[in-house]
PDB file of C-alpha atoms in Angstrom:
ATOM      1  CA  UNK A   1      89.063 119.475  54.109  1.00 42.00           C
ATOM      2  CA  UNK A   2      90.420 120.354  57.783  1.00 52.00           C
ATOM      3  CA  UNK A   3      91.118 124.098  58.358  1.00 64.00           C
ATOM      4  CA  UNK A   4      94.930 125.074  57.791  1.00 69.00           C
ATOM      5  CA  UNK A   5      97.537 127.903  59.819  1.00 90.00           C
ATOM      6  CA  UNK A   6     100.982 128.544  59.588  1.00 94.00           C
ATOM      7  CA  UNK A   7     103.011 128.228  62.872  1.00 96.00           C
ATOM      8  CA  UNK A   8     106.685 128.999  64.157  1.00 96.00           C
ATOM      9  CA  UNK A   9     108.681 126.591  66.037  1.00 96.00           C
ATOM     10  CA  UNK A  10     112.348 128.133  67.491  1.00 96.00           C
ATOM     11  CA  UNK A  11     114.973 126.617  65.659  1.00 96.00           C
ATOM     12  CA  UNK A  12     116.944 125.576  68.267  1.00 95.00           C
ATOM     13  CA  UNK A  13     114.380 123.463  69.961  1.00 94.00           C
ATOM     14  CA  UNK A  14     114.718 121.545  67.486  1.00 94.00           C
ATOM     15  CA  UNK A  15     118.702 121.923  66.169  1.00 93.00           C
ATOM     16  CA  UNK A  16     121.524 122.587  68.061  1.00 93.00           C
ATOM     17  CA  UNK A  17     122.984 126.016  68.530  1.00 92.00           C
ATOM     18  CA  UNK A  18     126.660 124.770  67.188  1.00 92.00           C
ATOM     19  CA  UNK A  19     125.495 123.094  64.017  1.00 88.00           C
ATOM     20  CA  UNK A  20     123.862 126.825  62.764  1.00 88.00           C
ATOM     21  CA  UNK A  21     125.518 129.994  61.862  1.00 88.00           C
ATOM     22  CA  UNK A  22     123.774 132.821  62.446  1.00 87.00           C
ATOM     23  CA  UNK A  23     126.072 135.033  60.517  1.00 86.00           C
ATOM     24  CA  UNK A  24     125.631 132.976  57.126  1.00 88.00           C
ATOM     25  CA  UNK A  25     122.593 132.786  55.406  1.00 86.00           C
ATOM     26  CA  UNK A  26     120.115 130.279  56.430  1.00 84.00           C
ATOM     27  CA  UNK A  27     120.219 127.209  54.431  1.00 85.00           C
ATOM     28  CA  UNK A  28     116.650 126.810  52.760  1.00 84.00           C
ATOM     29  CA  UNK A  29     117.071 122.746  52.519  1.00 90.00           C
ATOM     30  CA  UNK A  30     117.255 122.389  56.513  1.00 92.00           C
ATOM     31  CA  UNK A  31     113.962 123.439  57.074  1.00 92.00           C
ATOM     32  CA  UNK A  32     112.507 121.401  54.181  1.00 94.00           C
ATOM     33  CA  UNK A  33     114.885 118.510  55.950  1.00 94.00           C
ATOM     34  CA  UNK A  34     113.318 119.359  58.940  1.00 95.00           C
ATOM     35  CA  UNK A  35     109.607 119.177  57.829  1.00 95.00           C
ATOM     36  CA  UNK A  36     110.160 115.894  56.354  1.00 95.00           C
ATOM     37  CA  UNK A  37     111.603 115.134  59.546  1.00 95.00           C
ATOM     38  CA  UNK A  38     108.681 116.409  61.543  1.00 95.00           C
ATOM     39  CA  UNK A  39     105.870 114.541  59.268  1.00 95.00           C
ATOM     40  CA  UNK A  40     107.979 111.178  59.425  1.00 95.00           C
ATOM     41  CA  UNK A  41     108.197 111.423  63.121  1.00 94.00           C
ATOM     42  CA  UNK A  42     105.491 113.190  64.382  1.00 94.00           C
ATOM     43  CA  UNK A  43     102.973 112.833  61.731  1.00 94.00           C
ATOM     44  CA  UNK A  44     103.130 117.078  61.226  1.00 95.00           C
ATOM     45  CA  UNK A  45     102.276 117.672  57.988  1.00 93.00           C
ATOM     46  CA  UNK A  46     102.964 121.117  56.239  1.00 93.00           C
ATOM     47  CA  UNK A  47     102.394 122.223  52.371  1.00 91.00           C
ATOM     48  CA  UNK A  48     105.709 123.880  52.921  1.00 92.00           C
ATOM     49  CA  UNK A  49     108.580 125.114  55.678  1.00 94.00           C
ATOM     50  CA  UNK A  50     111.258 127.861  55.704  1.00 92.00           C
ATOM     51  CA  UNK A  51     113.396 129.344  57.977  1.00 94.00           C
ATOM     52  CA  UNK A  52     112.885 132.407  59.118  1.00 91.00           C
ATOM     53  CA  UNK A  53     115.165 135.152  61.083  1.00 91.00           C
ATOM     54  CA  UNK A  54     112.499 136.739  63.009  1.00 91.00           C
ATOM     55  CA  UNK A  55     114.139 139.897  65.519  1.00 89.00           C
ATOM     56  CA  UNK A  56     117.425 138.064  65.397  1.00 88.00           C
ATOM     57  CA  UNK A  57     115.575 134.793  66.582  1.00 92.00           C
ATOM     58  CA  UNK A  58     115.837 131.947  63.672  1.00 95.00           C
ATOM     59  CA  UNK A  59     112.659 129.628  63.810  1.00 96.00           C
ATOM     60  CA  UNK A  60     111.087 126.936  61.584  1.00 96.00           C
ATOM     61  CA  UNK A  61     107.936 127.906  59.631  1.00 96.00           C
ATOM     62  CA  UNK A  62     105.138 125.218  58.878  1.00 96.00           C
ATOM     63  CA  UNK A  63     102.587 126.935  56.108  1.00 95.00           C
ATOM     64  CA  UNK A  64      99.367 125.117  55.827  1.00 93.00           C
ATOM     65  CA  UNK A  65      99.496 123.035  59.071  1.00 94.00           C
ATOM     66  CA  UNK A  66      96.325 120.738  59.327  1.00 89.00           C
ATOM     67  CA  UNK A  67      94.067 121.686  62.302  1.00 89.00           C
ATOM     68  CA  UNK A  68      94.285 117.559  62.432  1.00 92.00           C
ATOM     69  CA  UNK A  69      98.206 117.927  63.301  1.00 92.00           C
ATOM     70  CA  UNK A  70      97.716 120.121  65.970  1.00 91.00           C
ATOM     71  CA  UNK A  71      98.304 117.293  69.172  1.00 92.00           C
ATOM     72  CA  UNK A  72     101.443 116.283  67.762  1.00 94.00           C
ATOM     73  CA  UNK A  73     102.782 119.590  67.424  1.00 93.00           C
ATOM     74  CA  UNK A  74     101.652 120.905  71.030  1.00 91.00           C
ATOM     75  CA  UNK A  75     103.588 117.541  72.145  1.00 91.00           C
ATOM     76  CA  UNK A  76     106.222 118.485  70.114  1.00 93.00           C
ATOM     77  CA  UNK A  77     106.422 121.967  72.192  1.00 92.00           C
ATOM     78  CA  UNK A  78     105.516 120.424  75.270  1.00 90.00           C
ATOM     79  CA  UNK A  79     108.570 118.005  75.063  1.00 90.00           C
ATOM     80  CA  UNK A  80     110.689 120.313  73.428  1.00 91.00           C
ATOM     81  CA  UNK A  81     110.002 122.440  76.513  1.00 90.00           C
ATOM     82  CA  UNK A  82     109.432 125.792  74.010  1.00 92.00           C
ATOM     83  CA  UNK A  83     106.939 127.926  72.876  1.00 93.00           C
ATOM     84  CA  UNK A  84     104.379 127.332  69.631  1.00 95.00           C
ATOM     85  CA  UNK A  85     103.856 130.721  67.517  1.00 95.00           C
ATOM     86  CA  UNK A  86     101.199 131.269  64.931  1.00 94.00           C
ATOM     87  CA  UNK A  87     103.068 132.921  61.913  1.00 94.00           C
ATOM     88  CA  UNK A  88     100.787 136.012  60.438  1.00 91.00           C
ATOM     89  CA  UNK A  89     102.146 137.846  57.155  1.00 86.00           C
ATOM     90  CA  UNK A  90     100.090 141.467  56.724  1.00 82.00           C
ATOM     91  CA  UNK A  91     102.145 142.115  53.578  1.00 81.00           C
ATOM     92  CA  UNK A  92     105.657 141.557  51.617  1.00 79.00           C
ATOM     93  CA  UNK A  93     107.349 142.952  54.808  1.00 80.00           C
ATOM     94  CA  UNK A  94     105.365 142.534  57.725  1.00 87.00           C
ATOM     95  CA  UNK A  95     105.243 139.433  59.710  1.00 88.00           C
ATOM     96  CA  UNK A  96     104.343 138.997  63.646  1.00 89.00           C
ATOM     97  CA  UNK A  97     104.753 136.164  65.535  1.00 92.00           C
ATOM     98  CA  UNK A  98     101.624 134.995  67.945  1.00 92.00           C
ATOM     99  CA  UNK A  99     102.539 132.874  70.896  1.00 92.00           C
ATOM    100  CA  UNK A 100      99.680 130.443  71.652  1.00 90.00           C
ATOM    101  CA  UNK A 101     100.809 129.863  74.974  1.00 80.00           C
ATOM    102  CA  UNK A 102     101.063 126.010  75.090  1.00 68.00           C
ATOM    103  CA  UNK A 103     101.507 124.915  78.860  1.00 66.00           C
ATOM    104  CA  UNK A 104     104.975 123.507  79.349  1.00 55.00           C
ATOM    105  CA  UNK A 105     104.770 121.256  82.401  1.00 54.00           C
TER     106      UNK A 105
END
């Protein structure tokens, strides 16, 4: 069994600004479509995906990323030209966001 992390993607590296608003809720089944999307493409598997509004910043979180899917989601940022987070939750209301500094070329 490979080791597992959550990570945060920014939502609009992957979906374009127009087709979200930020003033509605955020729809739960568009990040499950986009995980499926993700592990159909890309071959990133995830137990599970939300959306999250982090600091006013909406972004797609992957719980229980393989350690195995790690090269396609660092190509995923690289191409995307954006940033990789690791998602840590402290408790019910605390969650940080950990850039991992992928090089964008």
């Amino acid at each position: 069994m490979s080791k597992t992390d959550q990570f945060a993607i920014p939502l609009f590296a992957l979906v374009d600004k127009s087709k979200v608003d930020l003033s509605q809720p955020l729809p739960e089944s568009l990040g499950e479509q986009l995980a499926l999307y993700l592990e159909g493409q890309f071959g990133i598997k995830s137990l599970s995906s939300r959306l999250l509004l982090f600091k006013e910043d909406p972004f797609l979180v992957l719980h229980d990323v393989s350690s195995e899917c790690l090269p396609q989601l660092c190509s995923l940022v690289d191409v995307q030209r954006t940033q990789l987070f690791r998602y840590e939750r402290t408790d019910e209301s605390t969650v940080t966001l950990v850039p991992l500094n992928v090089k964008i070329d």
